mmCIF file of C-alpha atoms in Angstrom:
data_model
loop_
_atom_site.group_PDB
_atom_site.id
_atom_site.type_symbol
_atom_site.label_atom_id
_atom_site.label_comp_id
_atom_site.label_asym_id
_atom_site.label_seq_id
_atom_site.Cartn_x
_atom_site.Cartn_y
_atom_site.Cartn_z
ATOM 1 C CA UNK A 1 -102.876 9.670 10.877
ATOM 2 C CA UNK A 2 -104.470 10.737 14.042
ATOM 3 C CA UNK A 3 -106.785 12.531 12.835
ATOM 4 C CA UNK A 4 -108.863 9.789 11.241
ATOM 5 C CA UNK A 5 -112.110 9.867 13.326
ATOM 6 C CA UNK A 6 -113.802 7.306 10.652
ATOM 7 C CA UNK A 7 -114.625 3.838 11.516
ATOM 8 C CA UNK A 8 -116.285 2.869 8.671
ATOM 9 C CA UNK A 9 -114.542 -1.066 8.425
ATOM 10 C CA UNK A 10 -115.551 -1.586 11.911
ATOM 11 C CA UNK A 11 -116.730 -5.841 12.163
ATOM 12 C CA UNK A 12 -115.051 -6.207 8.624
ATOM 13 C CA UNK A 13 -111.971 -8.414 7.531
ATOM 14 C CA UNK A 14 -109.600 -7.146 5.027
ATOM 15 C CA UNK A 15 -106.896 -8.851 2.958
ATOM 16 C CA UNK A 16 -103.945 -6.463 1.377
ATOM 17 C CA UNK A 17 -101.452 -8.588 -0.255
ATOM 18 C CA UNK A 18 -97.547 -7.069 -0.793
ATOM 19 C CA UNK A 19 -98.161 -5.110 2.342
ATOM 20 C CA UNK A 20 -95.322 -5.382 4.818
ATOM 21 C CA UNK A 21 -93.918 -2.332 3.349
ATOM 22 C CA UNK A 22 -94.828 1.025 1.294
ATOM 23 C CA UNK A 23 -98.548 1.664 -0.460
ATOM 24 C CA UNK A 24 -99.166 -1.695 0.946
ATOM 25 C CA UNK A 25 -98.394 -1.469 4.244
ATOM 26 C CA UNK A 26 -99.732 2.201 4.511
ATOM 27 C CA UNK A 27 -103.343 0.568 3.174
ATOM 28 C CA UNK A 28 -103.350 -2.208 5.867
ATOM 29 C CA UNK A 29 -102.752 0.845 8.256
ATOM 30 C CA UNK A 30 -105.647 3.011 7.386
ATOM 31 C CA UNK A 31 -107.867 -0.087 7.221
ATOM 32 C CA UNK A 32 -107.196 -1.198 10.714
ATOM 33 C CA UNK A 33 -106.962 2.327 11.975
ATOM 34 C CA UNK A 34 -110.520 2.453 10.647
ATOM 35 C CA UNK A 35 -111.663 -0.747 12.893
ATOM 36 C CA UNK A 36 -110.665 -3.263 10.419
ATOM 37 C CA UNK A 37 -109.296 -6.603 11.272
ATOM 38 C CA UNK A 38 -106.491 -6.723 8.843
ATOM 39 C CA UNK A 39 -104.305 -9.943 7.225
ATOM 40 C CA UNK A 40 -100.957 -8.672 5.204
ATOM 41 C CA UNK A 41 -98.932 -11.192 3.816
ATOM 42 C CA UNK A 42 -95.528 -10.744 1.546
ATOM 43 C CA UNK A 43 -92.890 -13.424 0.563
ATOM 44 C CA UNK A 44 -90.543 -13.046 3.031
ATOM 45 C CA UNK A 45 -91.285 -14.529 7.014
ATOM 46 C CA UNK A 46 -89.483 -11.414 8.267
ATOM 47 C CA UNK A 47 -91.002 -8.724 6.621
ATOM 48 C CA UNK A 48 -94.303 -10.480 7.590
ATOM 49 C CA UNK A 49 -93.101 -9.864 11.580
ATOM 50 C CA UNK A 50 -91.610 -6.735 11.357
ATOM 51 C CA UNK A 51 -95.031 -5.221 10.058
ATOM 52 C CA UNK A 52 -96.879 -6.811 12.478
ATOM 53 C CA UNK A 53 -95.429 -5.523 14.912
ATOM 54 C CA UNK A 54 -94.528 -1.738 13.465
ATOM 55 C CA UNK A 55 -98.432 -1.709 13.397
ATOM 56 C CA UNK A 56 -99.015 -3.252 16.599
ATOM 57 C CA UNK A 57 -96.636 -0.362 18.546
ATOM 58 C CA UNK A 58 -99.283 1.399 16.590
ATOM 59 C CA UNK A 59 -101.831 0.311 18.997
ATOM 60 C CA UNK A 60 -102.937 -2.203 16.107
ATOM 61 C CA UNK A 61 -104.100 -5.950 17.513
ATOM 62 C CA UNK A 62 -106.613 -6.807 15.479
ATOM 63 C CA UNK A 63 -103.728 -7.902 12.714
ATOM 64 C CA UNK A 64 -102.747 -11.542 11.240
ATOM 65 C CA UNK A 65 -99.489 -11.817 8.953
ATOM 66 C CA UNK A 66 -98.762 -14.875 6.627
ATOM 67 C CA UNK A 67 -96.170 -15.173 4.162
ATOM 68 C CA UNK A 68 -97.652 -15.346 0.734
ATOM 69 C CA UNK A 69 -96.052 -15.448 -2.906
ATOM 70 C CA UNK A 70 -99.304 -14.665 -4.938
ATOM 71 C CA UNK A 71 -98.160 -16.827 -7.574
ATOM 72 C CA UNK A 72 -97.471 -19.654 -5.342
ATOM 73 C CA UNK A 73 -101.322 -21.520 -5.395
ATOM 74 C CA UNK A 74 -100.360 -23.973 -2.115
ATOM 75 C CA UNK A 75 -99.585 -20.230 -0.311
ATOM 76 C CA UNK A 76 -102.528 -18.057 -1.582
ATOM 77 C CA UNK A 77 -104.798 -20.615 -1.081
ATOM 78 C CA UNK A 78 -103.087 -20.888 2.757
ATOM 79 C CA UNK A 79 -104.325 -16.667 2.597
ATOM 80 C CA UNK A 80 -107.636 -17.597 2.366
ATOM 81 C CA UNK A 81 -108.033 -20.264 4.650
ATOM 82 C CA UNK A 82 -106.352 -18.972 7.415
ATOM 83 C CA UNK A 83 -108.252 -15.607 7.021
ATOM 84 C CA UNK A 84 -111.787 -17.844 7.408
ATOM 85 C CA UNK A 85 -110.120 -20.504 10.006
ATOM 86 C CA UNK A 86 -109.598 -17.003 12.288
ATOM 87 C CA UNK A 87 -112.186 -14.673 11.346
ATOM 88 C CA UNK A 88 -114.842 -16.548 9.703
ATOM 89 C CA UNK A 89 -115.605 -14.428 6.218
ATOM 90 C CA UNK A 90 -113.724 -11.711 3.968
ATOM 91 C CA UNK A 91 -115.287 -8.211 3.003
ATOM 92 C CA UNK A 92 -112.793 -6.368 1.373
ATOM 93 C CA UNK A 93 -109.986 -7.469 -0.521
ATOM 94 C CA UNK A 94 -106.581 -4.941 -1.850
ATOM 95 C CA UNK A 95 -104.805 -6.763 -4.383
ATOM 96 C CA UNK A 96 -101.552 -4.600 -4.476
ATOM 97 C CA UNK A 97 -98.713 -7.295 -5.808
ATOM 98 C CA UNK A 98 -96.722 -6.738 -8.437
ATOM 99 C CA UNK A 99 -93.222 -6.829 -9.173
ATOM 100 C CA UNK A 100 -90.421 -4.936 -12.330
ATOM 101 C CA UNK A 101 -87.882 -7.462 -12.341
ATOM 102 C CA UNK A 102 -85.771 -5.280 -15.257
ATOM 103 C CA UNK A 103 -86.192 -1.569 -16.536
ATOM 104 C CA UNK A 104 -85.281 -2.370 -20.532
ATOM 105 C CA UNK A 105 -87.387 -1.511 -23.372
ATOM 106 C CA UNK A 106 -90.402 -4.060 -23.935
ATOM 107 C CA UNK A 107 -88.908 -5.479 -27.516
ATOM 108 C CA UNK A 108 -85.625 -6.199 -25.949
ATOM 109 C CA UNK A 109 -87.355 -7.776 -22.465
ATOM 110 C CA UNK A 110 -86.205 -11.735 -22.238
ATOM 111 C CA UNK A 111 -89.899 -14.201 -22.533
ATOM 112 C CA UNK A 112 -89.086 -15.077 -18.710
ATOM 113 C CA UNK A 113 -89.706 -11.671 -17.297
ATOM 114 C CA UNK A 114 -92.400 -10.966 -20.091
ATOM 115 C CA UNK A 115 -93.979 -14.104 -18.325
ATOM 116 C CA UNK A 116 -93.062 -13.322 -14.730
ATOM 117 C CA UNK A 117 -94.782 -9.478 -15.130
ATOM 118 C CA UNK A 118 -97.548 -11.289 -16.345
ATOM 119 C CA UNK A 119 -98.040 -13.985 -13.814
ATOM 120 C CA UNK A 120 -97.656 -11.808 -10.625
ATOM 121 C CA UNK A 121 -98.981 -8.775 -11.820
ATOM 122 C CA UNK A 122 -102.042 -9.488 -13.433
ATOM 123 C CA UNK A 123 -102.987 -13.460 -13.874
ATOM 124 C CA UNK A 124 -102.199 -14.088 -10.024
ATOM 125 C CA UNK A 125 -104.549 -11.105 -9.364
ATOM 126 C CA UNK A 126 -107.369 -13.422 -11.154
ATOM 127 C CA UNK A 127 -106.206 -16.167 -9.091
ATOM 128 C CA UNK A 128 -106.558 -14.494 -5.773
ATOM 129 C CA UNK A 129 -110.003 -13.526 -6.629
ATOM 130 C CA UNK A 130 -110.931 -17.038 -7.508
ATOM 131 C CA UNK A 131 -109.806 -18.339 -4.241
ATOM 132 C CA UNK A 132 -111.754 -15.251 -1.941
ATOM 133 C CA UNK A 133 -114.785 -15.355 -4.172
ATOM 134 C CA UNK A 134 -117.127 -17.937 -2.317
ATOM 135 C CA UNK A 135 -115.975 -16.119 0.882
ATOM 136 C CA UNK A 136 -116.745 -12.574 0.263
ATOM 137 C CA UNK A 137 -119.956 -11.023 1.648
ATOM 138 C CA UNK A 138 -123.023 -9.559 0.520
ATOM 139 C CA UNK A 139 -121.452 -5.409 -0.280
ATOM 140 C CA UNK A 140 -117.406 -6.954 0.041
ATOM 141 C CA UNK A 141 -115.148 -5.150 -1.926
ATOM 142 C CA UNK A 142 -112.204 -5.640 -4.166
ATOM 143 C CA UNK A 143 -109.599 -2.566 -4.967
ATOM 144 C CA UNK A 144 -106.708 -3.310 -7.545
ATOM 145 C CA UNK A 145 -103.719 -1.016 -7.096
ATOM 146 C CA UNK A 146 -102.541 0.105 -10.746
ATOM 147 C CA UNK A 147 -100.728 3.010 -11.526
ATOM 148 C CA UNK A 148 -100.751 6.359 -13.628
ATOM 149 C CA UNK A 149 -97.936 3.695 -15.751
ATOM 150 C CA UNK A 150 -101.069 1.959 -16.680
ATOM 151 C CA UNK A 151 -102.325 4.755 -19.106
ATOM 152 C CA UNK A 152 -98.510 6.098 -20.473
ATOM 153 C CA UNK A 153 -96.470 3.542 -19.609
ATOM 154 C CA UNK A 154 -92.931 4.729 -18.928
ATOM 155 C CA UNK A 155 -90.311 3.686 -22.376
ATOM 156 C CA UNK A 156 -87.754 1.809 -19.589
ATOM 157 C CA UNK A 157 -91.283 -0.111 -17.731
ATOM 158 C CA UNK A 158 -93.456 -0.516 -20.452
ATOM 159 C CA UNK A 159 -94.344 -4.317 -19.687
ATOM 160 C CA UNK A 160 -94.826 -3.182 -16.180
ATOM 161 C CA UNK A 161 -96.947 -0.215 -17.513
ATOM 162 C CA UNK A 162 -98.783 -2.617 -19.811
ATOM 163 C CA UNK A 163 -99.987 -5.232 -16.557
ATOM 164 C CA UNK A 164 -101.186 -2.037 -14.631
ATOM 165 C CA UNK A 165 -103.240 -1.248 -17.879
ATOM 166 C CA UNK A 166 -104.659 -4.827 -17.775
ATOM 167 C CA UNK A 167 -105.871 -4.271 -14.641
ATOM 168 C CA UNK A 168 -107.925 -1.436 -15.909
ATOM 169 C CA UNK A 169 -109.705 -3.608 -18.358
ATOM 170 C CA UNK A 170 -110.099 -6.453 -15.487
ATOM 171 C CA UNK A 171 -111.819 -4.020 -12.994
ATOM 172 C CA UNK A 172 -114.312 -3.194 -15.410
ATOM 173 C CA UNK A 173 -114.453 -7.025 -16.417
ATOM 174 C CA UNK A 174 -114.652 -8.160 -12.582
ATOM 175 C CA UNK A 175 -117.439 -5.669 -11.538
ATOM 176 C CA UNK A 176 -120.028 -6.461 -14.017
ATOM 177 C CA UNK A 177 -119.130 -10.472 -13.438
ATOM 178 C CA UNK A 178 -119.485 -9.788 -9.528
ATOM 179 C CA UNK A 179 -122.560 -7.583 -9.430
ATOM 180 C CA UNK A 180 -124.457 -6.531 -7.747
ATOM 181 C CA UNK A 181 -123.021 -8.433 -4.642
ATOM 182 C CA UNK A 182 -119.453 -7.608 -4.446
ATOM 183 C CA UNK A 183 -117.698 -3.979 -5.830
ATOM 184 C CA UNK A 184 -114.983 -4.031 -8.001
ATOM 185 C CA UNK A 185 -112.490 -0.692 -8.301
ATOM 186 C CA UNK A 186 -109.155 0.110 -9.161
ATOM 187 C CA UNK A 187 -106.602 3.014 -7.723
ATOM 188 C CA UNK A 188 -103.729 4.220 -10.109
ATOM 189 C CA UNK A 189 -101.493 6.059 -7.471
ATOM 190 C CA UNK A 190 -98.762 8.559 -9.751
ATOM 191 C CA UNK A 191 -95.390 9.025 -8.050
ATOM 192 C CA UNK A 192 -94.997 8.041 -4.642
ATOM 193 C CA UNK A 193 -91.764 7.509 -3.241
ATOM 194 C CA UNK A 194 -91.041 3.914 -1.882
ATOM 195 C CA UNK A 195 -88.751 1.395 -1.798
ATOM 196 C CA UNK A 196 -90.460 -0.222 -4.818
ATOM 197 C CA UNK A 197 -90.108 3.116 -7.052
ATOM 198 C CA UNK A 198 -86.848 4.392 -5.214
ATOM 199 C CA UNK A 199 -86.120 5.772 -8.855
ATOM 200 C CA UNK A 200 -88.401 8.729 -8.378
ATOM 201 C CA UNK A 201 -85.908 9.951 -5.077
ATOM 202 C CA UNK A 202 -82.762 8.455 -6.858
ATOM 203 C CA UNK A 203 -81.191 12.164 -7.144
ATOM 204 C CA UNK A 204 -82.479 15.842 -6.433
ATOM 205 C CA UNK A 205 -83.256 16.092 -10.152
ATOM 206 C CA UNK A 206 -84.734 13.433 -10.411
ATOM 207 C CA UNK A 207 -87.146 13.971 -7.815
ATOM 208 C CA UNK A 208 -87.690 18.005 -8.967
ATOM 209 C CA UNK A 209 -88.634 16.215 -12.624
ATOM 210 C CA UNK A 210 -91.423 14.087 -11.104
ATOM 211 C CA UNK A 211 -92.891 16.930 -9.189
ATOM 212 C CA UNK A 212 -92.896 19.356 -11.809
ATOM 213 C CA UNK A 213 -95.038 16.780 -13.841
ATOM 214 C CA UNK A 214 -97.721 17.207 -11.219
ATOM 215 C CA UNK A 215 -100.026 20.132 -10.701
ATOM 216 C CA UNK A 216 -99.688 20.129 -7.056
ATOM 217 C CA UNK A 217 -95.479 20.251 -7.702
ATOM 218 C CA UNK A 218 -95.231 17.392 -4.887
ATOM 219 C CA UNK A 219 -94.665 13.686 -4.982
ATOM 220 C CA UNK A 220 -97.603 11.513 -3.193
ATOM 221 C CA UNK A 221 -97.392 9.971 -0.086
ATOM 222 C CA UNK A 222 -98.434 6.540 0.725
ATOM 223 C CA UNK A 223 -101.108 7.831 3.115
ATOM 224 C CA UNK A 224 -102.744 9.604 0.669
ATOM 225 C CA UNK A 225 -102.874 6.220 -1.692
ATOM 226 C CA UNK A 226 -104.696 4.475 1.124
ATOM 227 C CA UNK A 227 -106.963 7.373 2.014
ATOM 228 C CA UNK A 228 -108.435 7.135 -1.663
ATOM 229 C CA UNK A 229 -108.085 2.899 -1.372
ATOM 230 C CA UNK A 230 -110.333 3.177 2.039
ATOM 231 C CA UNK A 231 -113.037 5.255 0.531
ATOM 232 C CA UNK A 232 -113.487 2.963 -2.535
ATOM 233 C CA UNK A 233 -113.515 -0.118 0.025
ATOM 234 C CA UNK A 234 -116.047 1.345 1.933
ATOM 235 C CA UNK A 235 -119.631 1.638 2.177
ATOM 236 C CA UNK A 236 -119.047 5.751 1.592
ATOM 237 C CA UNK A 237 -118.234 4.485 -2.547
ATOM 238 C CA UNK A 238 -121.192 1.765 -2.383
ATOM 239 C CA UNK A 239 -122.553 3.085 -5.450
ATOM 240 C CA UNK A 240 -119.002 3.177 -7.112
ATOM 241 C CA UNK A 241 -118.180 0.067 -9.263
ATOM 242 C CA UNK A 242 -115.813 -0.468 -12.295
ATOM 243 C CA UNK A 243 -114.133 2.856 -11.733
ATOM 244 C CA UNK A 244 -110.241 3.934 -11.640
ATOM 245 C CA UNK A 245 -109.714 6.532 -9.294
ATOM 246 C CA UNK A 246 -106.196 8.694 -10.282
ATOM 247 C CA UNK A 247 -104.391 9.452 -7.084
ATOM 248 C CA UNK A 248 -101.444 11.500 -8.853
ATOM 249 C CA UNK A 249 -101.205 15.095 -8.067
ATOM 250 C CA UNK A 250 -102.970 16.462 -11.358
ATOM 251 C CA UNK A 251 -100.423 14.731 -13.668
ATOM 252 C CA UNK A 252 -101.748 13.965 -16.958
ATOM 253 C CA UNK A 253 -103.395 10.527 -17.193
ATOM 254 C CA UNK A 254 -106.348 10.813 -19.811
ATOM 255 C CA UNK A 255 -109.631 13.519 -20.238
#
């Protein structure tokens, strides 16, 4: 990471939500690295700390943690306020939360988790946007984090597949509903080792399956997810809107 020279989110304010650890946390990074002052949030009061501060030993100040639930209204509307009380206006917002509560086939999936997928992954998404909306700025941007899932979604994580495909259709929705004042992309990162997706390092085989599905015959890195995140959130993509950009190694996704 030393080698970025960029500072192209210099003056800005960003919002990442689920980013206290993996793709997340590595976006909040590269935003703030690149002059950004960055707010991460998560559920949990302790992973909220212990990111602030692994980023702060980073030489990182410019960086405000709240706990946040994105489903939870009282708390995402506590995001937004916060982020104005302290820095006065938003320009880019990440909206990476999203949880797999079960890895069973989507016919045999109970309506609670059908309901929870949808709620956190893709309706609280809406929500968050909602709330930000009157805040962001003339050229702000918005990034949803999808995955490769969302065009083949996976037999044991197809309701999980199916939200990230949703947010496909809601990127191209969002941008023409927010032009020309605000851009509206999406980033479908393939397999990246995290704790999230610990399945893809579960065994040696495992992980030698995944990388032979990729042309490059290596798993991402979370680094390389917020490289391509930083460049749609910045003025370097300001004549990008409504697009998906594929961060997965060459592995099949569509033509």
């Amino acid at each position: 990471m030393e080698k970025i020279l960029a500072r192209r989110f210099e003056g800005k304010v960003a919002i990442v939500t689920a980013s206290t650890q993996g793709i997340g946390l590595g976006i909040a990074e590269r935003l703030a690295l690149e002059g950004a002052s960055v707010v991460i949030c998560s559920r949990k009061q302790k992973n909220v700390d212990e990111a602030v501060e692994k980023l702060k030993a980073k030489g990182i100040q410019q960086v405000m943690g709240l706990v946040c639930h994105v489903s939870n209204a009282e708390q995402r509307k506590n995001l937004i306020n916060k982020t104005i009380e302290k820095y006065g206006k938003i320009d880019v917002v990440v909206s990476n939360a999203a949880v797999n509560p079960a890895n069973i086939p989507l016919l045999q999936t109970q309506e609670s988790i059908l309901d929870k997928l949808w709620e956190t992954n893709v309706k609280a998404a809406i929500l968050l946007l909602k709330d930000a909306g009157p805040h962001l700025q003339k050229g702000s941007s918005v990034i949803f984090i999808s995955s490769l899932g969302g065009y083949q979604p996976q037999p044991s994580m197809a309701m999980y597949g199916v939200t990230k495909t949703a947010l496909l259709g809601l990127t191209k929705a969002l941008a023409a509903e927010m032009a020309p004042d605000v851009r509206v992309n999406c980033v479908a990162p393939g397999f990246v080792p995290t704790r999230f997706a610990a399945y893809i390092t579960a065994n040696e085989a495992a992980k030698k399956s995944f990388e032979k599905m990729t042309l490059l015959n290596r798993l991402g890195t979370t680094e390389e997810v917020a490289a391509a995140t930083a460049f749609l959130a910045s003025d370097d993509a300001s004549y990008i809107t409504g697009e998906t950009l594929i961060v997965a190694g060459g592995t099949p996704s569509r033509l």
